[in-house]
Coordinates of C-alpha atoms in Angstrom, one line a residue:
M17 CA 23.0 19.0 15.2
A18 CA 21.5 21.5 12.8
D19 CA 18.1 22.8 13.4
G20 CA 15.4 20.6 11.9
P21 CA 12.0 21.6 10.4
F22 CA 10.5 21.9 13.8
S23 CA 13.1 24.1 15.4
T24 CA 10.5 26.9 15.7
V25 CA 6.7 27.1 15.7
C26 CA 5.1 29.7 13.3
K27 CA 3.0 32.5 14.5
M28 CA -0.5 31.3 15.4
L29 CA -3.1 31.4 12.7
T30 CA -6.6 32.1 14.1
H31 CA -10.1 31.3 12.7
D32 CA -13.5 30.8 14.2
I33 CA -14.0 27.3 12.7
I34 CA -11.4 24.8 11.6
L35 CA -12.2 21.9 9.3
V36 CA -9.7 19.1 8.9
G37 CA -10.4 17.3 5.7
G38 CA -11.3 18.8 2.3
G39 CA -13.5 16.1 0.8
G40 CA -17.3 15.9 0.5
A41 CA -18.1 16.2 4.2
G42 CA -15.5 18.8 4.9
L43 CA -16.5 21.1 2.0
R44 CA -20.2 20.7 2.7
A45 CA -19.6 21.6 6.4
A46 CA -17.6 24.7 5.3
I47 CA -20.3 25.9 3.0
A48 CA -23.0 25.3 5.7
A49 CA -21.0 27.3 8.3
A50 CA -20.3 30.1 5.7
E51 CA -24.0 30.3 4.9
L52 CA -24.9 30.6 8.6
S53 CA -22.8 33.8 8.9
N54 CA -20.4 35.7 6.6
K55 CA -18.7 37.0 9.7
L56 CA -17.3 33.6 10.7
S57 CA -13.7 32.9 9.6
I58 CA -13.5 29.3 8.4
A59 CA -10.3 27.3 7.7
V60 CA -10.2 24.1 5.6
V61 CA -7.1 22.2 6.4
S62 CA -6.4 19.3 4.0
K63 CA -3.3 17.1 3.5
V64 CA -4.1 17.1 -0.3
Y65 CA -5.6 19.6 -2.7
P66 CA -9.4 19.2 -2.0
M67 CA -10.1 17.8 -5.5
R68 CA -7.7 15.0 -4.7
S69 CA -9.8 13.9 -1.7
H70 CA -11.1 10.3 -1.9
T71 CA -14.7 11.5 -2.4
V72 CA -13.7 12.1 -6.0
S73 CA -13.3 8.4 -6.6
A74 CA -16.9 7.4 -5.7
E75 CA -18.7 6.1 -8.7
G76 CA -22.1 4.6 -8.2
G77 CA -24.4 7.3 -6.8
A78 CA -26.1 8.9 -3.8
A79 CA -29.4 7.7 -2.3
A80 CA -32.5 9.8 -1.5
V81 CA -36.3 9.5 -1.8
L82 CA -37.3 11.5 -4.9
R83 CA -39.8 9.2 -6.7
S84 CA -43.5 8.6 -6.1
D85 CA -43.0 4.8 -5.7
D86 CA -40.6 5.4 -2.8
S87 CA -41.1 6.7 0.8
L88 CA -39.0 7.9 3.7
D89 CA -40.1 4.8 5.6
F90 CA -38.9 2.5 2.8
H91 CA -35.5 4.2 2.8
A92 CA -35.3 4.1 6.6
K93 CA -36.3 0.4 6.8
D94 CA -33.8 -0.6 4.1
T95 CA -31.0 1.3 5.9
I96 CA -31.8 -0.2 9.3
F97 CA -32.3 -3.7 7.9
G98 CA -29.0 -3.5 6.0
A99 CA -27.3 -2.3 9.2
D100 CA -28.5 -5.6 10.8
F101 CA -30.4 -3.4 13.4
L102 CA -27.3 -1.8 14.8
A103 CA -28.1 1.6 13.4
D104 CA -29.5 4.3 15.7
Q105 CA -33.0 4.7 14.3
D106 CA -33.4 8.3 15.3
A107 CA -30.3 9.1 13.3
V108 CA -31.5 7.2 10.3
E109 CA -34.8 9.1 10.4
V110 CA -32.9 12.4 10.4
F111 CA -30.7 11.2 7.6
I112 CA -33.5 10.0 5.2
K113 CA -35.5 13.2 5.9
D114 CA -32.6 15.6 5.1
A115 CA -31.3 13.6 2.1
P116 CA -33.6 14.7 -0.7
G117 CA -33.1 18.4 0.0
E118 CA -29.3 17.9 0.0
L119 CA -29.2 16.2 -3.4
I120 CA -31.6 18.8 -4.9
Q121 CA -29.3 21.6 -3.5
L122 CA -26.3 19.9 -5.0
E123 CA -27.9 20.1 -8.4
H124 CA -28.5 23.8 -7.9
W125 CA -24.8 24.1 -7.3
G126 CA -24.0 22.4 -10.6
C127 CA -23.9 18.6 -10.1
P128 CA -24.9 17.2 -13.5
W129 CA -27.2 14.3 -12.4
S130 CA -28.0 11.9 -15.2
R131 CA -31.6 12.3 -16.4
D132 CA -34.4 10.1 -17.9
P133 CA -35.9 11.0 -21.3
D134 CA -38.8 12.7 -19.5
G135 CA -36.4 15.1 -17.8
R136 CA -36.5 13.6 -14.3
V137 CA -33.3 12.9 -12.5
S138 CA -32.4 9.2 -13.1
V139 CA -32.3 6.6 -10.3
R140 CA -30.7 3.2 -10.4
A141 CA -30.9 0.0 -8.3
F142 CA -28.4 -0.6 -5.5
G143 CA -27.7 -3.5 -3.2
G144 CA -30.1 -3.8 -0.3
M145 CA -32.5 -1.1 -1.6
T146 CA -36.0 -2.3 -2.2
V147 CA -36.7 0.6 -4.5
D148 CA -34.6 2.4 -7.2
R149 CA -33.5 5.5 -5.3
T150 CA -29.8 6.0 -6.1
L151 CA -29.2 9.2 -8.1
F152 CA -26.1 9.2 -10.2
A153 CA -24.0 11.2 -12.6
S154 CA -23.0 8.5 -15.1
D155 CA -20.5 6.4 -13.0
K156 CA -18.4 9.4 -11.8
T157 CA -20.8 10.6 -9.2
G158 CA -18.2 11.5 -6.5
F159 CA -16.1 13.3 -9.1
H160 CA -19.0 15.5 -10.1
M161 CA -20.3 16.0 -6.5
L162 CA -16.9 17.1 -5.3
H163 CA -16.5 19.5 -8.2
A164 CA -19.8 21.1 -7.4
L165 CA -19.0 21.4 -3.7
F166 CA -15.5 22.8 -4.4
Q167 CA -16.5 25.4 -6.9
T168 CA -19.4 26.5 -4.6
S169 CA -17.0 26.9 -1.6
L170 CA -14.9 29.3 -3.7
K171 CA -17.6 31.9 -3.7
Y172 CA -17.3 32.4 0.1
D173 CA -14.6 34.9 1.0
N174 CA -14.6 33.8 4.6
I175 CA -13.4 30.3 3.7
A176 CA -9.6 30.0 3.8
R177 CA -7.8 26.9 2.6
Y178 CA -4.6 25.3 3.9
D179 CA -3.8 22.8 1.2
E180 CA -1.1 20.2 1.8
F181 CA -1.1 20.7 5.6
Y182 CA -0.9 17.5 7.7
A183 CA -2.6 17.6 11.1
T184 CA -0.5 15.9 13.8
S185 CA -2.5 16.6 17.0
L186 CA -5.5 18.4 18.4
L187 CA -4.8 21.2 20.8
V188 CA -7.0 20.8 23.8
D189 CA -7.1 23.7 26.4
N190 CA -9.0 23.4 29.6
G191 CA -11.1 20.5 28.3
K192 CA -12.0 22.2 25.0
V193 CA -10.6 21.5 21.5
R194 CA -9.3 24.9 20.4
G195 CA -7.1 24.1 17.5
V196 CA -4.7 21.8 15.6
A197 CA -1.0 21.5 15.1
A198 CA -0.3 20.8 11.4
I199 CA 2.8 20.5 9.3
N200 CA 3.0 22.7 6.2
I201 CA 4.2 19.9 3.9
Y202 CA 5.6 22.5 1.4
S203 CA 7.8 24.2 4.0
G204 CA 8.2 21.6 6.7
Q205 CA 7.1 24.1 9.3
L206 CA 4.8 23.2 12.2
E207 CA 1.9 25.6 12.2
V208 CA -0.6 26.4 15.0
I209 CA -4.1 26.9 13.6
A210 CA -6.4 28.0 16.4
G211 CA -10.2 28.2 16.5
K212 CA -13.3 28.3 18.6
T213 CA -14.3 24.9 17.3
L214 CA -13.0 22.1 15.0
I215 CA -14.7 19.6 12.7
L216 CA -12.9 16.4 11.6
C217 CA -13.8 15.2 8.1
T218 CA -10.8 13.1 7.2
G219 CA -12.5 9.9 5.8
G220 CA -11.9 6.3 6.7
G221 CA -8.8 4.2 7.4
G222 CA -9.0 1.3 4.9
R223 CA -5.2 1.4 4.4
I224 CA -4.8 -0.5 7.6
F225 CA -5.6 -3.5 5.3
P226 CA -3.4 -4.7 2.5
F227 CA -6.1 -4.9 -0.2
T228 CA -8.5 -1.9 -0.4
T229 CA -10.4 0.4 -2.7
N230 CA -9.3 3.3 -0.5
A231 CA -6.8 5.9 -1.7
A232 CA -3.3 5.9 -0.2
I233 CA -4.4 9.0 1.9
K234 CA -7.1 7.2 3.8
T235 CA -5.0 6.3 6.9
G236 CA -7.5 7.0 9.7
D237 CA -5.9 10.4 10.6
G238 CA -9.0 12.1 12.0
M239 CA -10.1 9.0 13.9
A240 CA -6.7 8.7 15.6
L241 CA -6.6 12.5 16.3
A242 CA -9.9 12.3 18.2
Y243 CA -9.0 9.0 19.8
R244 CA -5.7 10.4 21.2
A245 CA -7.6 13.5 22.6
G246 CA -9.9 11.2 24.5
A247 CA -12.9 10.7 22.3
A248 CA -14.4 7.2 21.8
L249 CA -14.2 5.3 18.5
K250 CA -17.6 3.6 18.0
D251 CA -18.3 0.3 16.2
M252 CA -14.8 0.0 14.8
E253 CA -15.1 -3.8 14.3
F254 CA -17.5 -3.3 11.4
V255 CA -15.3 -3.0 8.2
Q256 CA -17.1 -3.4 4.9
Y257 CA -15.7 -5.5 2.1
H258 CA -17.0 -4.5 -1.4
P259 CA -17.6 -7.7 -3.4
T260 CA -16.2 -6.2 -6.7
G261 CA -12.7 -4.9 -6.6
L262 CA -10.0 -5.5 -9.2
P263 CA -7.5 -8.2 -8.2
G264 CA -4.1 -6.8 -7.5
T265 CA -4.9 -3.0 -7.5
G266 CA -8.1 -3.1 -5.4
I267 CA -9.6 -0.5 -7.7
L268 CA -13.4 -0.4 -7.2
I269 CA -15.8 -1.7 -9.9
T270 CA -18.8 0.2 -8.8
E271 CA -22.0 -1.4 -7.5
A272 CA -23.7 0.5 -10.3
S273 CA -22.4 -2.3 -12.6
R274 CA -24.8 -4.7 -10.8
G275 CA -27.4 -2.0 -10.4
E276 CA -27.6 -1.8 -14.2
G277 CA -27.9 -5.6 -14.4
G278 CA -24.4 -7.1 -14.2
W279 CA -24.1 -10.8 -13.2
L280 CA -21.6 -12.5 -10.9
K281 CA -20.4 -15.9 -12.2
N282 CA -18.0 -18.5 -10.8
K283 CA -15.4 -20.4 -12.9
D284 CA -18.2 -22.6 -14.3
G285 CA -20.0 -19.6 -15.7
Y286 CA -22.8 -20.2 -13.1
R287 CA -24.6 -17.3 -11.3
Y288 CA -23.8 -18.8 -7.9
L289 CA -25.7 -16.3 -5.7
Q290 CA -28.9 -18.2 -6.4
D291 CA -27.4 -20.9 -4.1
Y292 CA -27.3 -18.6 -1.1
G293 CA -30.9 -17.6 -0.5
L294 CA -30.7 -14.4 -2.6
G295 CA -33.4 -15.4 -5.1
P296 CA -33.5 -17.2 -8.5
P297 CA -32.0 -15.7 -11.7
T298 CA -34.3 -14.0 -14.1
K299 CA -34.1 -13.0 -17.7
E300 CA -34.5 -9.4 -16.7
P301 CA -31.2 -7.3 -16.6
V302 CA -31.9 -6.1 -13.1
H303 CA -33.0 -8.4 -10.3
R304 CA -33.7 -7.0 -6.9
K305 CA -31.9 -9.8 -5.0
M306 CA -29.1 -12.0 -6.4
E307 CA -26.3 -9.5 -7.4
L308 CA -28.1 -6.7 -5.6
G309 CA -27.9 -8.3 -2.2
P310 CA -26.0 -6.3 0.5
R311 CA -22.2 -6.1 0.3
D312 CA -21.5 -8.1 3.4
I313 CA -23.6 -11.0 2.3
L314 CA -22.1 -11.0 -1.3
S315 CA -18.6 -10.9 0.1
R316 CA -19.2 -13.9 2.3
C317 CA -20.8 -15.8 -0.7
H318 CA -17.6 -15.2 -2.7
M319 CA -15.5 -16.7 0.1
Q320 CA -17.8 -19.7 0.3
E321 CA -17.4 -20.2 -3.5
Y322 CA -13.6 -20.0 -3.0
Q323 CA -13.8 -22.6 -0.2
K324 CA -15.7 -24.9 -2.6
G325 CA -13.1 -24.5 -5.3
R326 CA -15.4 -22.7 -7.7
T327 CA -13.4 -19.4 -8.1
F328 CA -10.7 -18.6 -10.6
E329 CA -7.0 -18.5 -9.5
G330 CA -4.7 -15.7 -10.7
P331 CA -1.5 -14.0 -9.8
Y332 CA -3.3 -11.9 -7.2
G333 CA -5.4 -14.7 -5.7
H334 CA -8.9 -15.9 -6.2
Y335 CA -11.6 -14.1 -8.2
V336 CA -14.9 -14.5 -10.0
H337 CA -16.3 -12.8 -13.0
L338 CA -18.6 -9.7 -13.2
D339 CA -20.3 -10.2 -16.6
L340 CA -21.7 -7.1 -18.3
R341 CA -21.7 -8.4 -21.8
H342 CA -25.5 -8.9 -22.0
L343 CA -26.0 -5.2 -21.3
G344 CA -24.6 -4.2 -24.6
E345 CA -22.2 -1.5 -25.7
E346 CA -24.7 1.3 -25.8
V347 CA -25.8 0.8 -22.1
I348 CA -22.2 0.4 -21.0
N349 CA -21.0 3.5 -22.8
K350 CA -24.0 5.6 -21.5
K351 CA -24.2 4.5 -17.9
L352 CA -20.9 2.7 -17.1
P353 CA -18.2 4.4 -19.2
F354 CA -15.7 4.7 -16.3
V355 CA -16.1 1.0 -15.6
R356 CA -15.1 0.3 -19.2
E357 CA -12.2 2.7 -18.9
L358 CA -10.9 1.1 -15.6
A359 CA -11.2 -2.5 -16.9
S360 CA -9.4 -1.5 -20.1
K361 CA -6.6 0.4 -18.4
Y362 CA -6.0 -1.9 -15.4
V363 CA -6.9 -5.4 -16.5
G364 CA -6.6 -5.0 -20.3
I365 CA -10.1 -6.3 -21.1
D366 CA -13.2 -4.7 -22.7
P367 CA -16.3 -5.5 -20.6
V368 CA -18.4 -5.2 -23.8
Y369 CA -16.8 -8.4 -24.9
E370 CA -15.2 -10.0 -21.8
P371 CA -16.2 -10.5 -18.1
I372 CA -14.3 -8.5 -15.5
P373 CA -12.3 -10.3 -12.8
V374 CA -13.4 -9.2 -9.3
R375 CA -13.0 -10.2 -5.7
P376 CA -14.0 -8.8 -2.3
V377 CA -11.9 -5.8 -1.1
V378 CA -11.9 -3.6 2.0
H379 CA -14.0 -0.6 1.1
Y380 CA -15.5 1.3 4.0
M381 CA -15.5 1.6 7.8
M382 CA -18.9 1.7 9.4
G383 CA -17.2 2.8 12.7
G384 CA -15.6 6.1 13.6
I385 CA -15.6 8.9 16.0
S386 CA -18.8 8.7 18.1
T387 CA -21.1 11.7 17.4
D388 CA -24.7 12.8 17.7
V389 CA -26.9 13.7 14.8
N390 CA -25.2 17.2 14.6
G391 CA -21.7 15.8 14.5
K392 CA -21.0 16.7 18.2
T393 CA -18.5 14.5 20.0
S394 CA -17.9 13.9 23.7
L395 CA -15.1 16.5 23.6
E396 CA -16.3 20.1 23.9
G397 CA -15.6 22.1 20.7
L398 CA -15.0 19.0 18.6
Y399 CA -17.3 17.8 15.8
A400 CA -17.0 15.1 13.1
A401 CA -18.8 14.1 9.9
G402 CA -18.5 11.7 7.0
E403 CA -16.7 8.4 7.1
T404 CA -14.4 9.4 9.9
A405 CA -17.6 9.8 12.1
C406 CA -20.1 7.2 13.4
V407 CA -23.5 8.7 14.0
S408 CA -24.6 5.8 13.6
I409 CA -26.7 5.3 10.5
N410 CA -24.7 2.4 9.0
G411 CA -24.6 0.0 12.0
A412 CA -23.0 -3.3 11.1
N413 CA -23.2 -2.8 7.3
R414 CA -23.7 0.2 5.1
L415 CA -25.9 0.1 2.1
G416 CA -24.3 1.3 -1.1
S417 CA -25.1 4.9 -2.1
N418 CA -25.9 6.0 1.4
S419 CA -22.3 7.2 2.1
L420 CA -22.2 10.1 -0.4
T421 CA -25.5 11.3 0.9
E422 CA -24.2 10.9 4.5
C423 CA -21.3 13.2 3.7
L424 CA -23.8 15.9 2.6
V425 CA -26.4 15.5 5.3
F426 CA -24.1 15.3 8.3
G427 CA -21.5 17.6 6.8
A428 CA -24.2 20.3 6.6
R429 CA -25.5 19.5 10.1
A430 CA -22.0 19.6 11.7
G431 CA -21.1 22.8 9.8
R432 CA -24.3 24.6 11.1
A433 CA -23.9 23.2 14.7
A434 CA -20.2 24.2 14.9
A435 CA -21.0 27.6 13.5
Q436 CA -23.7 28.2 16.1
Y437 CA -21.3 27.0 18.8
A438 CA -18.6 29.3 17.6
T439 CA -20.8 32.4 17.8
S440 CA -21.1 31.9 21.5
Q441 CA -17.4 31.3 22.2
T442 CA -14.5 33.7 22.9
P443 CA -11.3 33.5 20.8
P444 CA -8.7 31.0 22.0
A445 CA -5.9 32.5 24.1
A446 CA -2.5 32.3 22.4
N447 CA -0.3 31.3 25.4
P448 CA -1.7 27.8 26.2
L449 CA -2.0 26.8 22.5
T450 CA 1.5 28.0 21.7
A451 CA 2.8 26.0 24.6
L452 CA 0.8 22.9 23.5
A453 CA 2.2 23.3 20.0
K454 CA 5.7 23.6 21.3
D455 CA 5.2 20.3 23.1
E456 CA 4.0 18.8 19.9
Q457 CA 7.1 20.2 18.1
Q458 CA 9.4 18.5 20.6
R459 CA 7.5 15.2 20.3
L460 CA 7.9 15.2 16.5
D461 CA 11.6 16.1 16.8
R462 CA 12.2 13.5 19.5
Q463 CA 10.3 10.6 17.9
F464 CA 11.2 11.3 14.3
L465 CA 13.5 14.0 12.8
R466 CA 16.1 14.2 15.6
K467 CA 16.0 10.5 16.5
T468 CA 19.1 8.4 15.8
G469 CA 19.8 4.7 15.9
G470 CA 16.4 3.6 14.8
K471 CA 16.4 0.2 13.0
E472 CA 12.8 -0.4 12.1
Q473 CA 11.6 0.4 8.6
I474 CA 8.2 2.1 8.0
A475 CA 7.3 -0.2 5.1
T476 CA 8.0 -3.4 7.1
I477 CA 5.8 -2.4 10.1
R478 CA 3.1 -1.3 7.8
Q479 CA 3.1 -4.6 5.9
E480 CA 3.1 -6.6 9.1
M481 CA 0.2 -4.5 10.4
Q482 CA -1.8 -5.1 7.2
K483 CA -1.1 -8.8 7.3
A484 CA -2.3 -9.0 10.9
M485 CA -5.5 -7.2 10.0
E486 CA -6.2 -9.4 7.0
E487 CA -5.7 -12.6 9.0
G488 CA -7.5 -11.5 12.2
A489 CA -10.1 -9.0 11.1
G490 CA -11.0 -10.1 7.6
I491 CA -14.4 -11.4 6.2
Y492 CA -14.4 -14.4 8.5
R493 CA -13.0 -14.1 12.1
N494 CA -12.4 -16.3 15.1
E495 CA -11.0 -15.9 18.6
E496 CA -7.6 -17.5 18.0
E497 CA -6.8 -15.3 15.0
M498 CA -8.1 -12.1 16.5
K499 CA -6.1 -12.6 19.7
K500 CA -3.0 -13.3 17.6
S501 CA -3.6 -10.1 15.6
C502 CA -4.2 -8.0 18.8
N503 CA -0.9 -9.3 20.2
T504 CA 0.9 -8.6 16.9
L505 CA -0.4 -5.0 16.7
R506 CA 0.8 -4.4 20.3
Q507 CA 4.2 -5.6 19.4
L508 CA 4.2 -3.4 16.3
R509 CA 3.3 -0.4 18.4
E510 CA 6.3 -1.1 20.5
R511 CA 8.6 -1.6 17.5
F512 CA 7.3 1.6 15.9
S513 CA 9.1 3.6 18.6
N514 CA 12.4 2.4 17.0
I515 CA 11.7 3.4 13.4
T516 CA 14.2 5.2 11.3
I517 CA 13.7 8.4 9.3
E518 CA 16.4 8.9 6.8
D519 CA 15.0 12.0 5.2
R520 CA 15.7 15.0 7.5
G521 CA 14.8 17.6 4.9
D522 CA 12.1 20.3 5.2
V523 CA 10.3 20.4 1.9
F524 CA 7.8 17.6 1.1
N525 CA 9.3 15.1 3.5
T526 CA 7.1 12.3 2.4
Q527 CA 8.9 9.8 4.6
L528 CA 8.0 11.8 7.7
I529 CA 4.3 11.9 6.6
A530 CA 4.4 8.2 5.9
A531 CA 5.7 7.6 9.5
L532 CA 3.0 9.9 11.0
E533 CA 0.3 8.1 9.0
L534 CA 1.5 4.7 10.1
D535 CA 1.5 6.0 13.7
F536 CA -2.2 6.8 13.3
M537 CA -3.0 3.6 11.5
L538 CA -1.6 1.5 14.3
D539 CA -4.1 3.2 16.7
V540 CA -7.0 2.6 14.4
A541 CA -6.0 -1.0 13.7
E542 CA -5.9 -1.8 17.4
A543 CA -9.3 -0.2 17.9
V544 CA -10.7 -2.4 15.1
A545 CA -9.1 -5.6 16.3
H546 CA -10.0 -5.3 20.0
S547 CA -13.5 -4.2 19.2
A548 CA -13.9 -7.3 17.0
Q549 CA -12.4 -9.6 19.6
N550 CA -14.9 -8.4 22.2
R551 CA -18.0 -8.8 20.0
K552 CA -18.8 -12.5 20.4
E553 CA -21.5 -12.8 17.8
S554 CA -22.0 -12.4 14.0
R555 CA -23.7 -9.3 12.8
G556 CA -23.5 -7.5 9.4
S557 CA -19.9 -7.3 8.3
H558 CA -18.6 -8.9 11.5
T559 CA -18.7 -12.6 10.9
R560 CA -17.3 -15.0 13.5
T561 CA -17.0 -18.7 12.7
D562 CA -17.0 -19.5 16.5
F563 CA -20.1 -17.3 17.1
P564 CA -22.1 -17.7 13.9
K565 CA -25.4 -16.3 15.2
R566 CA -26.5 -12.8 15.9
D567 CA -27.0 -12.2 19.6
D568 CA -29.4 -9.4 20.3
E569 CA -29.6 -10.2 24.0
N570 CA -26.0 -9.6 24.7
F571 CA -24.7 -7.5 21.7
L572 CA -27.5 -5.2 20.4
K573 CA -25.2 -2.4 21.5
H574 CA -22.5 -0.1 20.2
T575 CA -18.9 -0.8 20.9
L576 CA -16.9 2.2 22.3
A577 CA -13.1 2.0 22.2
Y578 CA -11.1 4.4 24.4
R579 CA -7.3 4.8 24.0
T580 CA -5.1 3.8 26.9
P581 CA -1.3 3.2 27.1
Q582 CA -2.0 -0.5 27.3
G583 CA -4.3 -0.6 24.3
P584 CA -8.0 0.0 23.7
R585 CA -10.5 0.0 26.6
I586 CA -13.8 -1.3 25.5
E587 CA -17.2 -0.1 26.7
Y588 CA -20.7 -0.3 25.3
L589 CA -23.6 2.0 24.5
P590 CA -27.3 1.1 23.8
V591 CA -28.7 1.2 20.3
T592 CA -31.6 3.6 19.8
I593 CA -34.7 1.7 18.6
T594 CA -37.7 3.8 17.5
R595 CA -40.1 2.0 15.2
W596 CA -38.4 -1.0 13.7
Q597 CA -37.9 -3.9 16.1
P598 CA -35.0 -6.3 15.3
E599 CA -35.9 -9.3 13.2
E600 CA -34.0 -12.0 11.3
R601 CA -32.2 -10.4 8.3
K602 CA -33.2 -12.2 5.2
Y603 CA -33.2 -11.2 1.5

């Protein structure tokens, strides 16, 4: 047999700090590390060009306290209440304290925040927020934020980029994470990138579900890399559905649509949320409850409308209407132009004149790699930030517009902490890392490129995984369906060992990358399903029909999932309560 792409391992590339992931959290971490010292060599490893990272698709805004009618305590309470009291309150207090400075800094770097006529940065209402505190740049906030971060990163000569490199495993030497093995997608070569410390900023894993707002690249890579190296994945059962995705594509229609005053209506033209304890309708464009309830509650309300036969039926399932017509063309063009563009291009309607069809869609993972407030994990030398991490500030349900700010706050903190750690470490030795990379090379050859006789198709296993997740870990869950999903995922893991790779080429072997992504997704999916099965209560986005009540006595605690050959091992960790005692969550 001819040599494959992994017949040799390239010479080791060495840096002080390695960042895996080039989105909002990764770039903010890189800048923070570079600011700490211009003598530190920093590598940003990304499977896509950084401006193609999923952060670019965020629309609605970023939350921070910048107005006199707001306070840090208000923001903290809203976040903790929205999290159904599963957030660590010390982490939340760090988050809301750092948030204003981060968003001001981003403006100094060029982010064009929308402004009021008096010159102040504009804020809009968002679900679960009792005060308008969401800063925005029209409805392309993530796009502008990522541009500002990317162009700022370019001024630091000590930041090197490895675009279109796919990380396949962490290199752990003597208990310390000292590097990463990554495929150069352009050449097909396996590279060794060594460092004194490593930060994972790879985003979430919404693609384990069939219907999601997440980009195709969000396959849980960083979560799985840490999980395989021995780190715990925390609170993975909490998966957020966004109530307004486009049927069929899953494209997000931002919460800003409702923040500006959009209404959700059933097939009878009725604003049904008034029937679910979210307040009466008003003539005002914006109402603090109703359409601005938290995402988990609004998604459940949609499902109840569907069960009552009050939703529309279309080729892609049930949906309701998001009505913006009463806002008028001027408001839509000024504050929601991208929403108008998306509705026009992907549904063929103009929201100035017609309501937009929407339905709940998987949007965000509250869980992730367990870290402290500085991004530090249980593995020495390993840090994480952004959606791939779980600090935890989001608990059982994230409030909209906290996530972009989270990328900035904890990206910066992880970058500084990793940089400080790196200054006290000696450079990694070549011999053990080269040997580890050679083992990884042999694994990839054996399991994928040199394997013969495989009969399973990547797409088939991926579709069956997504179907199992939707049926067992969707908006409503029960013991029987979750157990069935756990069993199915274990079978799919076994079948995965028999997949076939037809493309044996070097350059841009997208079939190989798809197989590696599926490998990671199966790990993440099992962590979600088993964590959910073990939590016998309803809290935030985790809603069990067989255990419909929140159970603080037994489950006011974080789930920790550890990888074993037999599947996830579940342990628990106390929630940190500082000033806000748990109470019934009502809006």
